[in-house]
């Protein structure tokens, strides 16, 4: 039998422990552990959730990696076409970890109505386009269908539609300059809005209009096997730099690659700060919880001074007695972690399910509600980390037991 564990268990279950002067302090320590864990869970879940959501939105409009002709010179519109006759298209097999590839093209234009006009970038997509993200963003109508004959269906953002005073089902005219001679009469196209989307990302919503790729090809005088660039999606975003270099090395010499981290470096520098903020919050919460446990431990030691003296008189070593109180402290920490997990995870589940907490200024965070993301491994590691770090912090104050003399301790009142 583990003697130290047995004594600690008797102390925990004893009625004297529950009505002692240390009871309020112990409850405060447990509450501090629980609140600290709740704060850490919320910080991690909301920080990671917001980071993932922003990454998803940027990738929805650009893919994780873009493959394009060097002559495009990082232009937002397609200048020099790329042939679709590549060894990586339509199925990307030359590099592992790629989930999808799609061919697109972009062209700058102007939408003009009787009341107003707006500059746009028409993004031409084909039947290989992945509409998964836009199904979530769709707020009216349906997604366009480009797997049949050339049609005039477009997907417009709600933001752009409001500016142009248009709705689902309306038609409008768009004008595009001719690449070979801008002085010539612009190309004119009549489009029909079949759906409206709202990604919450104003930078994209105010710019992009989704249309049939074949319109861009015809206006640019390209062949049917020529596109503006390829968008590559990865299974794991964290490998984006590695996969970009690998793709660059396995494509033709006239092709270049660019990641969304490079293209939108300001956005990714900003969301990179989330990790630092999360780390600061976790550190502060662990320190606060640890000091509360130190206070509780010292009170427990003071309250059990006579017991310590008796155990020493019976031949118990200092380390053996310290283990009794460390077991006791570990139990209190586990109680705090239990309630912290119960309340924290319950709150996060409710937010993920009902999305009742929203940003007061969603345009600054590119999303209306506060997203949450938390995996089981993170929760387990966080709980184990809090338990171990708090116990390590308690090793030093438990050293006070070695300074207690049996004769004085037995007389202590």
Short mmCIF file of C-alpha atoms in Angstrom, two decimals, residues 11-407:
data_model
loop_
_atom_site.label_atom_id
_atom_site.label_comp_id
_atom_site.label_asym_id
_atom_site.label_seq_id
_atom_site.Cartn_x
_atom_site.Cartn_y
_atom_site.Cartn_z
CA UNK A 11 -7.24 13.84 4.85
CA UNK A 12 -9.31 14.60 1.76
CA UNK A 13 -12.31 12.52 2.86
CA UNK A 14 -12.17 13.52 6.51
CA UNK A 15 -15.01 15.73 7.84
CA UNK A 16 -12.54 17.79 9.81
CA UNK A 17 -10.95 18.84 6.53
CA UNK A 18 -14.29 20.12 5.23
CA UNK A 19 -15.07 22.30 8.26
CA UNK A 20 -11.52 23.47 8.96
CA UNK A 21 -10.29 27.05 8.62
CA UNK A 22 -8.55 26.06 5.38
CA UNK A 23 -11.84 25.10 3.67
CA UNK A 24 -12.58 28.58 2.21
CA UNK A 25 -9.00 28.95 0.99
CA UNK A 26 -9.13 25.51 -0.63
CA UNK A 27 -12.37 26.44 -2.38
CA UNK A 28 -10.78 29.64 -3.66
CA UNK A 29 -7.80 27.65 -4.96
CA UNK A 30 -10.08 25.17 -6.74
CA UNK A 31 -12.09 28.04 -8.22
CA UNK A 32 -8.89 29.72 -9.43
CA UNK A 33 -7.79 26.50 -11.16
CA UNK A 34 -11.22 26.12 -12.79
CA UNK A 35 -11.43 29.74 -13.94
CA UNK A 36 -7.86 29.65 -15.17
CA UNK A 37 -8.54 26.55 -17.26
CA UNK A 38 -11.74 28.08 -18.63
CA UNK A 39 -9.82 31.18 -19.71
CA UNK A 40 -7.11 29.06 -21.32
CA UNK A 41 -9.62 26.89 -23.19
CA UNK A 42 -11.50 29.95 -24.45
CA UNK A 43 -8.28 31.70 -25.46
CA UNK A 44 -7.00 28.69 -27.40
CA UNK A 45 -10.35 27.80 -29.00
CA UNK A 46 -11.21 31.33 -30.13
CA UNK A 47 -7.66 32.24 -31.20
CA UNK A 48 -7.15 29.06 -33.21
CA UNK A 49 -10.73 29.17 -34.51
CA UNK A 50 -10.34 32.71 -35.81
CA UNK A 51 -6.98 31.89 -37.35
CA UNK A 52 -8.34 28.81 -39.13
CA UNK A 53 -11.44 30.67 -40.35
CA UNK A 54 -9.43 33.53 -41.84
CA UNK A 55 -7.07 31.07 -43.51
CA UNK A 56 -10.03 29.18 -44.98
CA UNK A 57 -11.52 32.36 -46.42
CA UNK A 58 -8.28 33.52 -48.02
CA UNK A 59 -7.75 30.01 -49.46
CA UNK A 60 -11.33 29.90 -50.79
CA UNK A 61 -10.56 32.79 -53.13
CA UNK A 62 -6.96 31.89 -53.99
CA UNK A 63 -6.13 28.29 -53.11
CA UNK A 64 -3.19 27.60 -50.82
CA UNK A 65 -0.61 27.78 -53.63
CA UNK A 66 -0.87 29.42 -57.04
CA UNK A 67 0.99 28.23 -60.14
CA UNK A 68 1.28 30.86 -62.87
CA UNK A 69 3.46 32.10 -65.71
CA UNK A 70 6.47 34.20 -64.72
CA UNK A 71 5.34 36.95 -67.11
CA UNK A 72 2.25 37.63 -64.98
CA UNK A 73 4.54 39.48 -62.56
CA UNK A 74 2.22 38.83 -59.60
CA UNK A 75 -0.61 40.74 -61.27
CA UNK A 76 -4.13 40.43 -59.83
CA UNK A 77 -5.43 39.82 -63.37
CA UNK A 78 -4.28 37.12 -65.76
CA UNK A 79 -1.84 38.49 -68.35
CA UNK A 80 0.05 35.58 -69.88
CA UNK A 81 -1.83 32.27 -70.17
CA UNK A 82 -0.66 28.89 -68.94
CA UNK A 83 -1.41 25.69 -70.80
CA UNK A 84 -3.53 23.10 -69.04
CA UNK A 85 -1.41 20.41 -70.68
CA UNK A 86 0.70 19.85 -67.60
CA UNK A 87 1.74 16.67 -65.83
CA UNK A 88 0.05 17.94 -62.66
CA UNK A 89 -3.36 18.69 -64.18
CA UNK A 90 -6.20 17.73 -63.86
CA UNK A 91 -5.00 15.36 -61.11
CA UNK A 92 -2.05 16.50 -59.00
CA UNK A 93 0.09 13.43 -58.35
CA UNK A 94 3.65 14.73 -58.58
CA UNK A 95 3.59 15.93 -54.95
CA UNK A 96 1.98 14.23 -51.95
CA UNK A 97 -0.35 16.18 -49.70
CA UNK A 98 -2.31 17.97 -52.45
CA UNK A 99 -6.08 17.58 -52.15
CA UNK A 100 -7.27 19.49 -55.22
CA UNK A 101 -6.15 21.62 -58.16
CA UNK A 102 -8.30 23.89 -60.31
CA UNK A 103 -7.72 26.13 -63.34
CA UNK A 104 -8.90 29.75 -63.20
CA UNK A 105 -8.40 33.11 -64.89
CA UNK A 106 -9.07 36.69 -63.81
CA UNK A 107 -9.86 39.84 -65.76
CA UNK A 108 -10.49 43.40 -64.63
CA UNK A 109 -13.71 45.09 -65.67
CA UNK A 110 -16.50 47.50 -64.80
CA UNK A 111 -20.15 46.80 -64.04
CA UNK A 112 -22.44 49.62 -65.08
CA UNK A 113 -26.08 50.05 -64.19
CA UNK A 114 -28.50 52.90 -64.73
CA UNK A 115 -27.72 54.25 -61.28
CA UNK A 116 -24.05 53.54 -60.64
CA UNK A 117 -20.95 51.53 -61.59
CA UNK A 118 -18.31 49.43 -59.84
CA UNK A 119 -14.86 48.12 -60.73
CA UNK A 120 -14.53 44.34 -60.46
CA UNK A 121 -12.24 41.41 -61.05
CA UNK A 122 -14.13 38.71 -62.91
CA UNK A 123 -12.81 35.32 -61.86
CA UNK A 124 -13.41 32.68 -64.49
CA UNK A 125 -13.84 29.16 -63.16
CA UNK A 126 -14.65 25.84 -64.81
CA UNK A 127 -16.28 22.55 -63.96
CA UNK A 128 -13.27 21.57 -61.84
CA UNK A 129 -13.84 24.43 -59.40
CA UNK A 130 -14.37 23.47 -55.74
CA UNK A 131 -17.44 25.34 -54.46
CA UNK A 132 -17.29 23.87 -50.93
CA UNK A 133 -16.47 27.14 -49.16
CA UNK A 134 -18.99 29.15 -51.18
CA UNK A 135 -21.80 26.81 -50.18
CA UNK A 136 -21.27 28.08 -46.64
CA UNK A 137 -21.09 31.72 -47.81
CA UNK A 138 -24.18 31.50 -50.05
CA UNK A 139 -26.93 33.80 -48.75
CA UNK A 140 -29.32 33.89 -51.71
CA UNK A 141 -30.04 31.86 -54.84
CA UNK A 142 -27.77 29.03 -55.93
CA UNK A 143 -24.25 28.38 -57.18
CA UNK A 144 -23.64 28.79 -60.94
CA UNK A 145 -23.19 25.71 -63.12
CA UNK A 146 -20.37 25.66 -65.67
CA UNK A 147 -20.27 21.98 -66.58
CA UNK A 148 -22.41 22.37 -69.70
CA UNK A 149 -22.57 24.94 -72.47
CA UNK A 150 -21.22 28.45 -72.02
CA UNK A 151 -23.72 30.49 -70.01
CA UNK A 152 -24.00 33.93 -68.43
CA UNK A 153 -24.57 32.84 -64.84
CA UNK A 154 -22.51 34.64 -62.18
CA UNK A 155 -22.08 34.53 -58.43
CA UNK A 156 -21.85 38.02 -56.92
CA UNK A 157 -21.15 39.14 -53.37
CA UNK A 158 -23.98 40.66 -51.39
CA UNK A 159 -21.76 43.67 -50.71
CA UNK A 160 -21.27 44.32 -54.43
CA UNK A 161 -24.94 43.69 -55.19
CA UNK A 162 -26.00 46.25 -52.57
CA UNK A 163 -23.68 48.86 -54.05
CA UNK A 164 -25.09 48.21 -57.53
CA UNK A 165 -28.67 47.89 -56.24
CA UNK A 166 -29.01 44.42 -57.76
CA UNK A 167 -30.63 41.21 -56.54
CA UNK A 168 -30.68 37.53 -57.38
CA UNK A 169 -32.25 37.06 -60.81
CA UNK A 170 -31.24 40.50 -62.11
CA UNK A 171 -29.16 40.97 -65.25
CA UNK A 172 -26.47 43.57 -65.86
CA UNK A 173 -23.77 44.56 -68.34
CA UNK A 174 -20.04 44.32 -67.65
CA UNK A 175 -17.29 45.90 -69.75
CA UNK A 176 -13.74 44.58 -70.14
CA UNK A 177 -10.80 46.26 -71.91
CA UNK A 178 -9.19 44.39 -74.77
CA UNK A 179 -5.69 43.26 -73.83
CA UNK A 180 -4.20 43.69 -77.30
CA UNK A 181 -5.44 47.29 -77.73
CA UNK A 182 -7.10 49.06 -74.78
CA UNK A 183 -8.13 51.92 -77.08
CA UNK A 184 -10.59 49.67 -78.91
CA UNK A 185 -14.22 49.30 -77.90
CA UNK A 186 -14.34 47.22 -74.71
CA UNK A 187 -15.77 43.73 -74.63
CA UNK A 188 -19.32 43.75 -73.35
CA UNK A 189 -21.01 40.86 -71.57
CA UNK A 190 -24.50 40.51 -70.18
CA UNK A 191 -24.62 38.43 -67.02
CA UNK A 192 -27.37 37.05 -64.82
CA UNK A 193 -27.01 36.86 -61.04
CA UNK A 194 -27.99 33.35 -59.92
CA UNK A 195 -26.62 33.62 -56.39
CA UNK A 196 -25.24 36.02 -53.79
CA UNK A 197 -22.48 35.16 -51.32
CA UNK A 198 -21.15 36.85 -48.21
CA UNK A 199 -17.76 35.69 -46.99
CA UNK A 200 -17.36 38.58 -44.54
CA UNK A 201 -13.99 39.32 -46.16
CA UNK A 202 -14.66 42.80 -47.53
CA UNK A 203 -11.39 42.91 -49.47
CA UNK A 204 -12.59 39.98 -51.60
CA UNK A 205 -16.35 40.58 -51.51
CA UNK A 206 -15.94 44.08 -52.94
CA UNK A 207 -13.81 42.79 -55.82
CA UNK A 208 -14.52 39.26 -57.05
CA UNK A 209 -17.31 38.21 -59.39
CA UNK A 210 -17.42 34.49 -60.23
CA UNK A 211 -18.15 33.73 -63.88
CA UNK A 212 -17.58 31.09 -66.56
CA UNK A 213 -13.90 30.61 -67.42
CA UNK A 214 -14.75 30.44 -71.12
CA UNK A 215 -15.79 34.11 -71.10
CA UNK A 216 -12.29 35.12 -69.99
CA UNK A 217 -10.69 32.83 -72.57
CA UNK A 218 -12.77 34.30 -75.41
CA UNK A 219 -12.21 37.92 -74.41
CA UNK A 220 -8.44 37.35 -74.13
CA UNK A 221 -8.30 35.40 -77.39
CA UNK A 222 -6.95 32.30 -75.66
CA UNK A 223 -7.31 28.70 -76.71
CA UNK A 224 -9.56 26.33 -74.76
CA UNK A 225 -6.49 24.79 -73.10
CA UNK A 226 -5.14 28.12 -71.83
CA UNK A 227 -5.90 29.53 -68.37
CA UNK A 228 -4.60 32.30 -66.14
CA UNK A 229 -3.21 30.15 -63.34
CA UNK A 230 -3.77 27.06 -61.22
CA UNK A 231 -4.94 27.06 -57.62
CA UNK A 232 -3.62 24.23 -55.45
CA UNK A 233 -5.23 23.11 -52.20
CA UNK A 234 -3.30 21.19 -49.54
CA UNK A 235 -4.36 18.62 -46.97
CA UNK A 236 -2.30 20.33 -44.27
CA UNK A 237 -1.87 24.12 -44.26
CA UNK A 238 1.16 23.89 -41.96
CA UNK A 239 3.16 22.31 -44.80
CA UNK A 240 2.47 25.16 -47.23
CA UNK A 241 6.05 26.48 -47.46
CA UNK A 242 7.51 23.01 -47.86
CA UNK A 243 4.96 21.98 -50.52
CA UNK A 244 5.35 25.25 -52.42
CA UNK A 245 9.09 24.68 -52.76
CA UNK A 246 8.49 21.07 -53.78
CA UNK A 247 5.91 22.05 -56.41
CA UNK A 248 8.19 24.77 -57.76
CA UNK A 249 10.99 22.26 -58.18
CA UNK A 250 8.80 19.80 -60.10
CA UNK A 251 7.12 22.19 -62.55
CA UNK A 252 8.43 23.67 -65.81
CA UNK A 253 11.04 26.42 -65.69
CA UNK A 254 8.65 29.06 -67.05
CA UNK A 255 6.22 28.52 -64.17
CA UNK A 256 6.42 30.08 -60.74
CA UNK A 257 4.59 29.39 -57.47
CA UNK A 258 3.27 31.69 -54.78
CA UNK A 259 1.64 30.89 -51.45
CA UNK A 260 -1.20 32.86 -49.91
CA UNK A 261 1.11 33.53 -46.96
CA UNK A 262 3.35 35.47 -49.33
CA UNK A 263 0.57 37.13 -51.31
CA UNK A 264 -1.29 38.28 -48.20
CA UNK A 265 1.63 38.51 -45.81
CA UNK A 266 0.08 41.34 -43.76
CA UNK A 267 -2.96 39.22 -42.93
CA UNK A 268 -0.84 36.23 -41.95
CA UNK A 269 1.54 38.36 -39.90
CA UNK A 270 -1.50 39.63 -38.02
CA UNK A 271 -3.00 36.22 -37.32
CA UNK A 272 0.47 34.98 -36.38
CA UNK A 273 0.22 37.25 -33.33
CA UNK A 274 -2.69 35.13 -32.08
CA UNK A 275 -0.26 32.41 -30.99
CA UNK A 276 1.75 34.90 -28.94
CA UNK A 277 -1.40 36.26 -27.27
CA UNK A 278 -2.60 32.73 -26.47
CA UNK A 279 0.79 31.90 -24.93
CA UNK A 280 0.70 35.03 -22.75
CA UNK A 281 -2.81 34.24 -21.48
CA UNK A 282 -1.89 30.63 -20.69
CA UNK A 283 1.26 31.73 -18.85
CA UNK A 284 -0.60 34.30 -16.74
CA UNK A 285 -3.40 31.87 -15.87
CA UNK A 286 -0.95 29.13 -14.83
CA UNK A 287 0.97 31.56 -12.63
CA UNK A 288 -2.21 32.83 -10.95
CA UNK A 289 -3.51 29.29 -10.40
CA UNK A 290 -0.10 28.16 -9.15
CA UNK A 291 0.14 30.93 -6.55
CA UNK A 292 -3.35 30.16 -5.33
CA UNK A 293 -2.35 26.52 -4.90
CA UNK A 294 0.83 27.58 -3.07
CA UNK A 295 -1.29 29.57 -0.62
CA UNK A 296 -3.63 26.61 -0.12
CA UNK A 297 -0.71 24.24 0.41
CA UNK A 298 0.92 26.48 3.02
CA UNK A 299 -2.39 26.73 4.88
CA UNK A 300 -2.78 22.95 4.78
CA UNK A 301 0.74 22.50 6.14
CA UNK A 302 0.11 25.03 8.90
CA UNK A 303 -3.15 23.32 9.80
CA UNK A 304 -1.51 19.89 9.96
CA UNK A 305 1.66 20.87 11.82
CA UNK A 306 0.92 18.47 14.68
CA UNK A 307 0.36 15.60 12.25
CA UNK A 308 3.67 16.40 10.57
CA UNK A 309 5.44 16.30 13.95
CA UNK A 310 3.85 12.94 14.82
CA UNK A 311 4.79 11.42 11.45
CA UNK A 312 8.36 12.62 11.88
CA UNK A 313 8.47 11.19 15.40
CA UNK A 314 7.30 7.85 13.97
CA UNK A 315 10.22 7.90 11.52
CA UNK A 316 8.67 9.28 8.32
CA UNK A 317 11.12 11.07 6.05
CA UNK A 318 10.66 14.66 4.94
CA UNK A 319 10.05 13.59 1.35
CA UNK A 320 7.41 11.07 2.44
CA UNK A 321 5.49 13.77 4.30
CA UNK A 322 5.88 16.22 1.40
CA UNK A 323 4.34 13.60 -0.89
CA UNK A 324 1.26 13.45 1.38
CA UNK A 325 0.60 17.14 0.81
CA UNK A 326 1.50 16.97 -2.88
CA UNK A 327 -1.07 14.18 -3.31
CA UNK A 328 -3.56 16.38 -1.49
CA UNK A 329 -2.74 19.34 -3.74
CA UNK A 330 -2.96 17.16 -6.86
CA UNK A 331 -6.48 16.16 -5.84
CA UNK A 332 -7.51 19.80 -5.46
CA UNK A 333 -5.99 20.63 -8.86
CA UNK A 334 -7.86 17.73 -10.47
CA UNK A 335 -11.13 18.94 -8.95
CA UNK A 336 -10.48 22.39 -10.37
CA UNK A 337 -9.60 20.91 -13.77
CA UNK A 338 -12.79 18.84 -13.76
CA UNK A 339 -15.03 21.86 -13.23
CA UNK A 340 -12.94 23.97 -15.59
CA UNK A 341 -13.31 21.41 -18.37
CA UNK A 342 -17.01 20.95 -17.69
CA UNK A 343 -17.82 24.66 -17.82
CA UNK A 344 -15.23 25.65 -20.44
CA UNK A 345 -15.94 22.90 -22.96
CA UNK A 346 -19.68 23.27 -22.41
CA UNK A 347 -19.48 27.00 -23.13
CA UNK A 348 -17.38 26.42 -26.27
CA UNK A 349 -19.80 23.77 -27.53
CA UNK A 350 -22.71 26.17 -27.11
CA UNK A 351 -20.81 28.90 -28.98
CA UNK A 352 -19.94 26.51 -31.81
CA UNK A 353 -23.53 25.29 -31.99
CA UNK A 354 -25.50 28.53 -31.61
CA UNK A 355 -22.88 31.25 -32.35
CA UNK A 356 -24.45 33.64 -29.83
CA UNK A 357 -21.23 35.65 -29.32
CA UNK A 358 -20.57 37.98 -32.24
CA UNK A 359 -17.96 40.62 -33.03
CA UNK A 360 -19.18 44.21 -32.58
CA UNK A 361 -17.11 45.16 -35.66
CA UNK A 362 -17.04 42.06 -37.92
CA UNK A 363 -15.40 43.92 -40.81
CA UNK A 364 -12.17 44.13 -38.78
CA UNK A 365 -12.08 40.38 -38.09
CA UNK A 366 -13.50 39.20 -41.46
CA UNK A 367 -16.19 37.17 -39.72
CA UNK A 368 -19.47 37.99 -37.99
CA UNK A 369 -19.37 35.53 -35.08
CA UNK A 370 -16.54 34.34 -32.83
CA UNK A 371 -15.41 30.96 -34.20
CA UNK A 372 -14.03 28.20 -31.97
CA UNK A 373 -11.77 25.28 -32.76
CA UNK A 374 -10.43 22.80 -30.23
CA UNK A 375 -9.19 19.24 -30.65
CA UNK A 376 -8.98 16.46 -28.07
CA UNK A 377 -5.17 16.36 -28.06
CA UNK A 378 -4.95 20.06 -27.18
CA UNK A 379 -7.37 19.63 -24.27
CA UNK A 380 -5.46 16.61 -22.92
CA UNK A 381 -2.06 18.30 -23.24
CA UNK A 382 -3.38 21.48 -21.62
CA UNK A 383 -4.80 19.60 -18.63
CA UNK A 384 -1.66 17.53 -18.12
CA UNK A 385 0.49 20.64 -18.51
CA UNK A 386 -1.48 22.62 -15.92
CA UNK A 387 -1.38 19.70 -13.46
CA UNK A 388 2.36 19.14 -13.81
CA UNK A 389 3.35 22.82 -13.78
CA UNK A 390 1.26 23.51 -10.68
CA UNK A 391 2.79 20.51 -8.90
CA UNK A 392 6.29 21.66 -9.84
CA UNK A 393 5.49 25.10 -8.43
CA UNK A 394 4.42 23.39 -5.19
CA UNK A 395 7.72 21.56 -4.70
CA UNK A 396 9.45 24.65 -3.33
CA UNK A 397 6.84 25.69 -0.71
CA UNK A 398 6.50 22.06 0.40
CA UNK A 399 10.16 22.30 1.44
CA UNK A 400 8.95 24.13 4.56
CA UNK A 401 8.06 20.70 5.97
CA UNK A 402 11.75 19.90 6.34
CA UNK A 403 12.11 22.88 8.70
CA UNK A 404 9.45 21.61 11.12
CA UNK A 405 10.88 20.00 14.27
CA UNK A 406 8.88 17.12 15.82
CA UNK A 407 9.08 18.36 19.43
#
